[in-house]
Coordinates of C-alpha atoms in Angstrom, one line a residue:
Chain A
X249 CA -76.3 78.9 177.5
X250 CA -79.8 79.0 176.2
X251 CA -80.7 77.3 172.9
X252 CA -81.8 79.4 169.9
X253 CA -85.5 79.7 169.4
X254 CA -87.5 76.7 168.0
X255 CA -91.0 75.5 167.7
X256 CA -92.1 72.5 169.7
X257 CA -94.5 69.8 168.9
X258 CA -95.3 66.7 170.9
X259 CA -96.0 63.6 168.8
X260 CA -98.6 61.1 170.0
X261 CA -97.5 58.3 167.6
X262 CA -94.5 57.3 165.5
X263 CA -96.6 57.9 162.3
X264 CA -97.4 61.4 163.4
X265 CA -93.8 62.1 164.3
X266 CA -92.7 61.0 160.8
X267 CA -95.3 63.3 159.2
X268 CA -94.1 66.2 161.4
X269 CA -90.6 65.6 160.2
X270 CA -91.8 65.5 156.5
X271 CA -93.7 68.7 156.9
X272 CA -90.7 70.6 158.4
X273 CA -88.5 70.4 155.2
X274 CA -85.4 69.3 157.2
X275 CA -85.9 72.0 159.9
X276 CA -87.0 69.6 162.6
X277 CA -85.1 67.3 165.0
X278 CA -86.4 64.5 167.1
X279 CA -86.1 65.0 170.9
X280 CA -86.4 62.0 173.3
X281 CA -84.6 62.2 176.6
X282 CA -82.7 65.2 175.3
X283 CA -79.4 64.3 176.9
X284 CA -77.4 64.3 173.7
X285 CA -79.4 66.9 171.8
X286 CA -80.0 69.7 174.4
X287 CA -76.3 70.0 175.4
X288 CA -75.2 70.7 171.8
X289 CA -78.2 73.0 171.3
X290 CA -77.1 75.0 174.4
X291 CA -73.7 75.3 172.8
X292 CA -75.5 76.2 169.6
X293 CA -73.6 73.5 167.7
X294 CA -77.0 72.7 166.3
X295 CA -80.0 75.1 165.9
X296 CA -83.1 73.1 164.8
X297 CA -86.1 75.2 163.9
X298 CA -88.5 72.7 165.3
X299 CA -88.3 69.9 167.9
X300 CA -90.6 66.9 167.6
X301 CA -90.9 65.3 171.1
X302 CA -91.4 61.5 171.0
X303 CA -90.9 61.0 174.7
X304 CA -94.5 60.3 175.4
X305 CA -95.1 57.7 172.7
X306 CA -95.9 54.6 174.8
X307 CA -95.1 52.1 172.0
X308 CA -91.4 53.3 172.0
X309 CA -90.8 52.0 175.6
X310 CA -90.1 48.6 177.0
X311 CA -88.2 45.4 176.5
X312 CA -89.3 42.1 174.9
X313 CA -87.9 39.0 173.4
X314 CA -88.7 38.2 169.7
X315 CA -87.1 35.4 167.6
X316 CA -84.0 34.9 169.8
X317 CA -83.4 38.6 169.9
X318 CA -84.0 41.2 172.7
X319 CA -85.9 44.2 171.4
X320 CA -85.5 47.4 173.5
X321 CA -87.8 50.3 172.7
X322 CA -85.9 53.4 171.7
X323 CA -87.4 55.5 174.5
X324 CA -86.3 53.1 177.2
X325 CA -84.1 55.0 179.6
X326 CA -80.6 53.9 180.7
X327 CA -81.9 53.3 184.2
X328 CA -84.7 51.1 182.9
X329 CA -82.3 49.2 180.6
X330 CA -79.8 48.7 183.5
X331 CA -82.6 47.3 185.7
X332 CA -84.6 45.3 183.3
X333 CA -84.9 41.5 184.1
X334 CA -84.9 40.4 180.4
X335 CA -81.8 42.5 179.6
X336 CA -80.0 41.3 182.8
X337 CA -80.7 37.7 182.0
X338 CA -80.1 37.6 178.3
X339 CA -77.7 40.4 177.4
X340 CA -76.2 41.4 180.8
X341 CA -73.4 43.4 179.1
X342 CA -76.0 45.9 177.9
X343 CA -77.2 46.4 181.5
X344 CA -73.6 46.7 182.7
X345 CA -72.8 49.4 180.2
X346 CA -76.1 51.3 180.7
X347 CA -75.5 51.4 184.5
X348 CA -72.1 53.2 183.8
X349 CA -73.5 56.0 181.7
X350 CA -73.1 59.5 183.2
X351 CA -74.8 59.5 186.6
X352 CA -78.1 58.6 188.1
X353 CA -79.9 61.8 187.1
X354 CA -78.6 61.3 183.5
X355 CA -79.6 57.6 183.4
X356 CA -83.1 58.6 184.4
X357 CA -83.5 60.8 181.3
X358 CA -81.2 59.5 178.6
X359 CA -82.5 56.8 176.3
X360 CA -81.0 53.9 174.4
X361 CA -82.3 55.1 171.0
X362 CA -80.7 58.5 171.5
X363 CA -77.5 57.2 172.8
X364 CA -76.9 55.1 169.7
X365 CA -78.8 57.1 167.0
X366 CA -77.1 60.4 167.8
X367 CA -73.7 59.2 166.6
X368 CA -71.9 60.8 169.6
X369 CA -68.3 59.5 169.6
X370 CA -68.2 59.2 173.3
X371 CA -71.5 57.3 173.8
X372 CA -71.1 54.1 175.8
X373 CA -73.8 51.9 174.3
X374 CA -72.3 51.5 170.8
X375 CA -69.7 49.2 172.3
X376 CA -72.1 46.6 173.7
X377 CA -74.4 47.1 170.7
X378 CA -71.5 46.1 168.4
X379 CA -70.6 43.1 170.6
X380 CA -74.3 42.0 170.5
X381 CA -74.7 42.3 166.7
X382 CA -77.4 45.0 167.3
X383 CA -79.7 46.3 164.6
X384 CA -81.6 49.6 164.7
X385 CA -85.2 49.3 163.9
X386 CA -86.0 52.4 161.8
X387 CA -89.4 53.7 160.7
X388 CA -89.6 56.2 158.0
X389 CA -91.5 57.4 154.9
X390 CA -91.1 54.0 153.2
X391 CA -92.0 51.8 156.1
X392 CA -89.8 49.9 158.5
X393 CA -86.2 48.7 158.0
X394 CA -83.4 47.2 160.1
X395 CA -79.9 48.6 160.0
X396 CA -76.8 47.1 161.5
X397 CA -75.2 49.2 164.2
X398 CA -71.9 48.2 162.6
X399 CA -71.2 51.0 160.1
X400 CA -74.2 53.1 161.1
X401 CA -72.1 56.0 162.4
X402 CA -70.0 57.7 159.8
X403 CA -68.4 60.4 161.9
X404 CA -69.2 62.6 164.9
X405 CA -73.0 63.1 164.9
X406 CA -73.2 61.8 161.4
X407 CA -75.1 58.6 160.8
X408 CA -76.8 56.6 158.1
X409 CA -80.3 57.4 159.6
X410 CA -82.4 58.3 156.5
X411 CA -84.2 61.6 156.4
X412 CA -87.6 61.8 158.1
X413 CA -87.2 58.6 159.9
X414 CA -87.0 57.6 163.6
X415 CA -85.1 54.8 165.5
X416 CA -88.0 53.0 167.2
X417 CA -86.1 50.2 168.8
X418 CA -82.8 48.5 169.1
X419 CA -82.6 44.7 168.5
X420 CA -79.8 42.6 170.1
X421 CA -78.7 39.1 169.4
X422 CA -78.7 36.9 172.4
X423 CA -75.2 35.3 172.6
X424 CA -74.8 31.6 172.9
X425 CA -75.7 30.3 176.4
X426 CA -72.1 29.5 177.4
X427 CA -70.9 33.0 176.5
X428 CA -69.6 35.4 179.1
X429 CA -69.5 39.2 178.7
X430 CA -68.3 42.4 180.3
X431 CA -68.1 46.2 179.6
X432 CA -65.0 47.9 180.9
X433 CA -64.2 51.6 180.5
X434 CA -61.7 54.1 181.5
X435 CA -63.6 57.3 181.9
X436 CA -63.0 61.0 181.9
X437 CA -63.7 61.9 185.6
X438 CA -65.5 65.2 185.1
X439 CA -67.9 63.9 182.4
X440 CA -68.0 60.2 182.9
X441 CA -67.5 59.7 179.1
X442 CA -65.4 56.7 178.0
X443 CA -61.9 57.6 176.9
X444 CA -62.0 54.0 176.0
X445 CA -64.9 51.6 176.5
X446 CA -64.6 47.9 175.6
X447 CA -67.4 45.4 175.4
X448 CA -66.4 41.8 175.1
X449 CA -68.6 38.8 174.6
X450 CA -66.8 35.4 174.4
X451 CA -67.5 31.7 174.6
X452 CA -65.2 28.8 175.4
X453 CA -66.1 25.2 174.4
X454 CA -65.6 22.1 176.5
X455 CA -62.1 21.6 175.2
X456 CA -61.0 25.1 176.4
X457 CA -61.1 26.5 172.9
X458 CA -62.6 29.9 172.2
X459 CA -65.5 29.4 169.8
X460 CA -67.2 32.8 170.1
X461 CA -65.8 36.3 170.3
X462 CA -67.3 39.8 169.8
X463 CA -65.5 42.9 170.8
X464 CA -66.9 46.5 170.5
X465 CA -64.8 49.6 171.3
X466 CA -66.1 53.1 171.8
X467 CA -64.8 56.5 173.0
X468 CA -61.3 56.3 171.4
X469 CA -62.0 58.1 168.2
X470 CA -64.7 59.6 166.0
X471 CA -66.4 56.3 165.4
X472 CA -66.9 53.3 167.6
X473 CA -65.9 50.0 166.0
X474 CA -66.0 46.2 166.1
X475 CA -62.5 44.9 166.8
X476 CA -62.7 42.1 164.2
X477 CA -58.9 41.5 164.2
X478 CA -59.1 40.8 167.9
X479 CA -62.0 38.4 167.4
X480 CA -60.3 36.5 164.7
X481 CA -57.1 36.1 166.7
X482 CA -59.2 34.6 169.5
X483 CA -61.5 32.2 167.8
X484 CA -60.1 28.7 167.4
X485 CA -57.4 29.2 170.0
X486 CA -57.0 27.5 173.4
X487 CA -57.5 30.0 176.2
X488 CA -54.3 31.4 177.6
X489 CA -52.9 34.6 178.8
X490 CA -50.5 34.7 175.8
X491 CA -53.4 34.3 173.3
X492 CA -55.3 37.1 175.0
X493 CA -52.3 39.4 175.1
X494 CA -51.5 38.8 171.4
X495 CA -55.2 39.4 170.4
X496 CA -55.3 42.6 172.5
X497 CA -52.4 44.0 170.6
X498 CA -54.7 44.1 167.6
X499 CA -57.3 46.3 169.4
X500 CA -56.6 49.3 167.2
X501 CA -56.4 47.5 163.9
X502 CA -60.1 48.2 163.0
X503 CA -60.4 51.7 164.4
X504 CA -58.9 55.1 164.3
X505 CA -57.7 56.8 167.4
X506 CA -58.6 60.4 168.1
X507 CA -56.6 63.0 170.0
X508 CA -57.8 65.8 172.4
X509 CA -56.7 67.8 175.4
X510 CA -57.4 64.9 177.7
X511 CA -55.8 62.0 175.8
X512 CA -53.4 61.8 172.9
X513 CA -53.7 59.4 170.1
X514 CA -50.8 57.3 171.4
X515 CA -52.3 57.2 174.9
X516 CA -55.7 56.1 173.5
X517 CA -54.0 53.4 171.4
X518 CA -52.3 52.1 174.5
X519 CA -55.5 52.3 176.6
X520 CA -57.4 50.4 173.9
X521 CA -55.0 47.5 174.1
X522 CA -54.8 47.5 177.9
X523 CA -58.6 47.7 178.4
X524 CA -59.2 45.0 175.7
X525 CA -56.8 42.7 177.5
X526 CA -58.4 43.4 180.9
X527 CA -61.9 42.8 179.5
X528 CA -60.9 39.6 177.8
X529 CA -59.0 38.3 180.8
X530 CA -62.1 38.9 183.0
X531 CA -64.4 36.8 180.7
X532 CA -61.9 34.2 179.5
X533 CA -59.6 33.4 182.4
Chain B
X63 CA -89.4 83.7 162.9
X64 CA -92.3 84.1 165.3
X65 CA -92.3 81.4 167.9
X66 CA -95.5 80.8 169.9
X67 CA -95.3 80.7 173.6
X68 CA -96.5 77.5 175.2
X69 CA -98.4 77.0 178.4
X70 CA -96.6 74.7 180.8
X71 CA -98.5 73.4 183.8
X72 CA -96.9 71.3 186.5
X73 CA -97.7 70.1 190.0
X74 CA -94.8 71.4 191.9
X75 CA -94.3 70.5 195.6
X76 CA -98.0 69.6 195.7
X77 CA -99.2 72.8 194.2
X78 CA -100.6 73.3 190.7
X79 CA -98.7 76.1 188.8
X80 CA -98.5 77.2 185.2
X81 CA -96.8 79.8 183.1
X82 CA -96.5 80.8 179.4
X83 CA -92.9 80.2 178.3
X84 CA -90.9 80.0 175.1
X85 CA -90.4 76.3 174.0
X86 CA -86.6 76.8 174.5
X87 CA -87.1 77.6 178.2
X88 CA -85.1 75.1 180.3
X89 CA -86.9 73.5 183.2
X90 CA -84.6 75.1 185.7
X91 CA -85.3 78.6 184.4
X92 CA -89.0 77.9 184.4
X93 CA -88.8 76.9 188.0
X94 CA -86.6 79.8 189.1
X95 CA -87.7 82.7 186.9
X96 CA -91.4 81.9 186.1
X97 CA -92.5 80.0 189.3
X98 CA -90.1 82.0 191.5
X99 CA -88.8 79.0 193.3
X100 CA -85.2 79.9 193.6
X101 CA -84.1 77.0 195.8
X102 CA -83.0 75.0 192.8
X103 CA -79.6 76.3 191.8
X104 CA -77.7 76.5 188.5
X105 CA -74.0 75.5 188.8
X106 CA -72.5 74.4 185.5
X107 CA -75.5 74.4 183.0
X108 CA -73.8 71.4 181.3
X109 CA -75.4 68.5 183.1
X110 CA -72.4 67.8 185.3
X111 CA -72.6 69.5 188.7
X112 CA -76.1 68.4 189.7
X113 CA -76.9 71.7 191.7
X114 CA -80.1 71.8 189.6
X115 CA -81.3 68.3 190.5
X116 CA -85.0 68.0 191.1
X117 CA -87.5 65.1 191.0
X118 CA -89.8 64.7 188.0
X119 CA -92.4 62.0 188.5
X120 CA -90.4 60.6 191.4
X121 CA -87.0 60.4 189.6
X122 CA -84.0 62.6 190.1
X123 CA -83.1 64.6 187.0
X124 CA -81.0 67.6 186.1
X125 CA -83.4 70.4 185.4
X126 CA -80.8 72.2 183.2
X127 CA -81.0 69.4 180.7
X128 CA -84.7 69.2 180.2
X129 CA -87.1 71.6 178.5
X130 CA -89.9 73.1 180.7
X131 CA -92.4 72.0 178.0
X132 CA -91.2 68.4 178.4
X133 CA -92.3 68.5 182.0
X134 CA -95.8 69.7 181.2
X135 CA -98.4 67.8 183.3
X136 CA -95.8 66.2 185.5
X137 CA -95.2 66.1 189.2
X138 CA -92.1 68.0 190.4
X139 CA -90.4 68.1 193.7
X140 CA -87.7 70.7 194.5
X141 CA -85.9 71.5 197.7
X142 CA -88.8 73.7 198.7
X143 CA -91.0 70.6 198.9
X144 CA -88.8 68.8 201.4
X145 CA -89.8 70.6 204.6
X146 CA -90.0 74.0 206.2
X147 CA -87.7 75.7 208.7
X148 CA -90.1 74.8 211.5
X149 CA -90.7 71.3 210.2
X150 CA -87.5 70.0 208.5
X151 CA -87.7 66.6 206.8
X152 CA -85.2 63.9 207.8
X153 CA -82.9 64.7 205.0
X154 CA -82.7 68.4 206.0
X155 CA -82.3 67.4 209.7
X156 CA -79.5 65.1 208.6
X157 CA -77.7 67.8 206.8
X158 CA -78.3 70.2 209.7
X159 CA -77.1 67.9 212.5
X160 CA -74.2 66.4 210.6
X161 CA -73.0 69.6 209.0
X162 CA -73.5 68.2 205.5
X163 CA -72.8 71.6 203.9
X164 CA -70.5 74.5 204.0
X165 CA -71.3 77.2 201.3
X166 CA -74.6 75.5 200.6
X167 CA -74.7 76.1 196.9
X168 CA -74.9 72.5 195.9
X169 CA -77.0 71.4 198.8
X170 CA -80.5 71.7 197.3
X171 CA -79.5 69.4 194.4
X172 CA -77.6 67.0 196.7
X173 CA -80.6 66.7 199.1
X174 CA -83.0 66.0 196.3
X175 CA -80.7 63.5 194.7
X176 CA -80.2 61.7 198.1
X177 CA -84.0 61.6 198.6
X178 CA -84.3 59.7 195.4
X179 CA -81.5 57.4 196.6
X180 CA -83.2 56.6 199.9
X181 CA -86.5 56.0 198.2
X182 CA -84.8 53.2 196.2
X183 CA -82.6 52.0 199.0
X184 CA -83.6 53.1 202.5
X185 CA -80.5 51.6 204.2
X186 CA -77.5 52.4 201.9
X187 CA -73.9 51.6 202.8
X188 CA -71.3 54.3 202.7
X189 CA -70.2 53.1 199.3
X190 CA -73.8 53.1 197.9
X191 CA -74.2 56.7 199.2
X192 CA -70.9 57.7 197.5
X193 CA -72.1 56.0 194.3
X194 CA -75.4 57.9 194.6
X195 CA -73.5 61.1 194.8
X196 CA -71.9 60.6 191.4
X197 CA -74.3 63.1 189.8
X198 CA -73.5 66.0 192.2
X199 CA -70.4 68.0 192.7
X200 CA -69.6 69.6 196.1
X201 CA -66.4 71.8 196.2
X202 CA -66.5 72.4 200.0
X203 CA -67.2 69.3 202.1
X204 CA -65.0 66.6 200.6
X205 CA -68.2 64.6 200.7
X206 CA -67.5 62.9 204.1
X207 CA -70.0 65.1 206.0
X208 CA -72.6 64.6 203.2
X209 CA -72.2 60.8 203.6
X210 CA -72.7 61.2 207.3
X211 CA -75.7 63.4 206.8
X212 CA -77.4 60.9 204.5
X213 CA -76.7 58.1 206.9
X214 CA -78.3 60.1 209.7
X215 CA -81.3 60.9 207.5
X216 CA -81.6 57.1 206.7
X217 CA -81.6 56.4 210.4
X218 CA -84.2 59.0 211.1
X219 CA -86.4 57.5 208.4
X220 CA -86.0 54.1 209.9
X221 CA -87.2 55.5 213.1
X222 CA -90.4 56.4 211.3
X223 CA -89.9 60.0 210.3
X224 CA -91.4 60.4 206.9
X225 CA -89.1 61.5 204.1
X226 CA -91.9 63.4 202.5
X227 CA -92.3 67.0 203.8
X228 CA -95.5 68.8 204.6
X229 CA -95.6 70.5 201.2
X230 CA -96.0 67.3 199.2
X231 CA -99.2 65.8 198.1
X232 CA -98.0 62.2 197.4

C-alpha cells in the first residue's frame, strides 16, 4: 500500500530537527532509515502529517568510546554496527544481534536509533541493549538527557520518548573484561523477527563462581525486558548445568508473554526458558 | 491538505534523471512509474521478498521501503544498469548459463543483491551465497540453480570480466 499524504522536510542538524518537530504541533514524525516507520505507514497504522528526515545529519552517525562506554550514533545502520571494530571488540553481543536483523538489504537501511526508539515489540536490539545497561541519549527542547533502555518501552510503539525530542545516540556499558556474551534467537522464518531473542552477558571468576550476569529478552511479548530473576539466580553460584537450568526456569518471571497466530503464550513461555538455557550454556559452560 | 510535490534527482545507471513526485512516493514507484525503468519488480511491498532490490550508493536496499525523496542526489543501480542483451555482465551470464531463473519475476532483485554480495566478497562459499540470499525470495528454483549461477558469475569475475556493466559510470 501507499502511505497517506504527508509533507517532507530534510533536517540538516539535530537542532533544526527539534525546531521542525516543535513547529508541527505534534503532526510530525522523525524518519531515519524508515524500516520501522514506513511499513506501518503503508498499512496506515500511523498517518503523520509531516516527516522530518534526519538521515543526512552527519553528527548522528558513527561509533566512539567515552568514559568506559561505547556510544553509537542513532543513524548508524545495522550493517555498520555489525561490522564496526569498536563494537566487535568491546560489546560483541551488539554486533552479533545487529548481524541477525532482517536481511542484508534491511541491515543496510535500518538504524540502531530507530530499532530501539520505535518501541517495536519484535525488534532485536532491545535484548543486547538491556544486557549492556544501555542508555538512550535524547535531545529535546530542554537540552540533553540520558534515559535507561530498561523501562523505556511501555507498550507496542509506546515509549517514554518526550515530545519534540530525538534519540541521538545509544550508550552501552562495556562489560568486565572477563565477561562472555551471546545473542540467540528463534525467529519467524518469513519475517526474521525474533519469536524469542535472548542476549546474555556473564562473567565467571577464578573460583568458577558467576560474578556478573545480564540477560535481556525480546520478541516474546509487548515489551522486551531484563530477566533479573535469572540474573539473581546465577550470581554467586558455581557454574553447573543444574544452576543454569534452575535459573532459566525463571526466564519469564520479569516479562509478560504474548500470543499470536504464530506462537501461543505457552509456547513462547517454553521458548523463553529453552533459549535462555541455551544462551547461558554457550557463555558459561 | 495541499501537499507540495518535490523534485527528486538521481543518477540512475550512470544517467542523471529527475521527476516531480509527491513526498509519499516510494522509491520503487519513482523508478518504475516516473523514470519508466520497469526492470525493478514489486513482489510483496512489505520488505520481505526482495524483488525490488536495487543499489543505492553501492549498497543493496529494498526500494519498496524507502521514499523516493530520501534517495535525492544519490547513485542508483537497477537491473537495467548491469548489462545489455548484447553485452551481458558476468552476473547475467551466470544466470543465463546456469539457468538461475524460471519465471524470472524475482531475478532482477536477486541479481542486484548478488552483485552487492560479490563486491563485498568476490569468492563466496555456497553457504555465504545462501546467507546472501536471505533477503530475496524465489518461488521457482529452490535456490540451487541461483547458487550455481552466482558461483559461475564469481568465476567469470575472477577471470577478469568486470562486474560493472556498460551503463554504469562508476
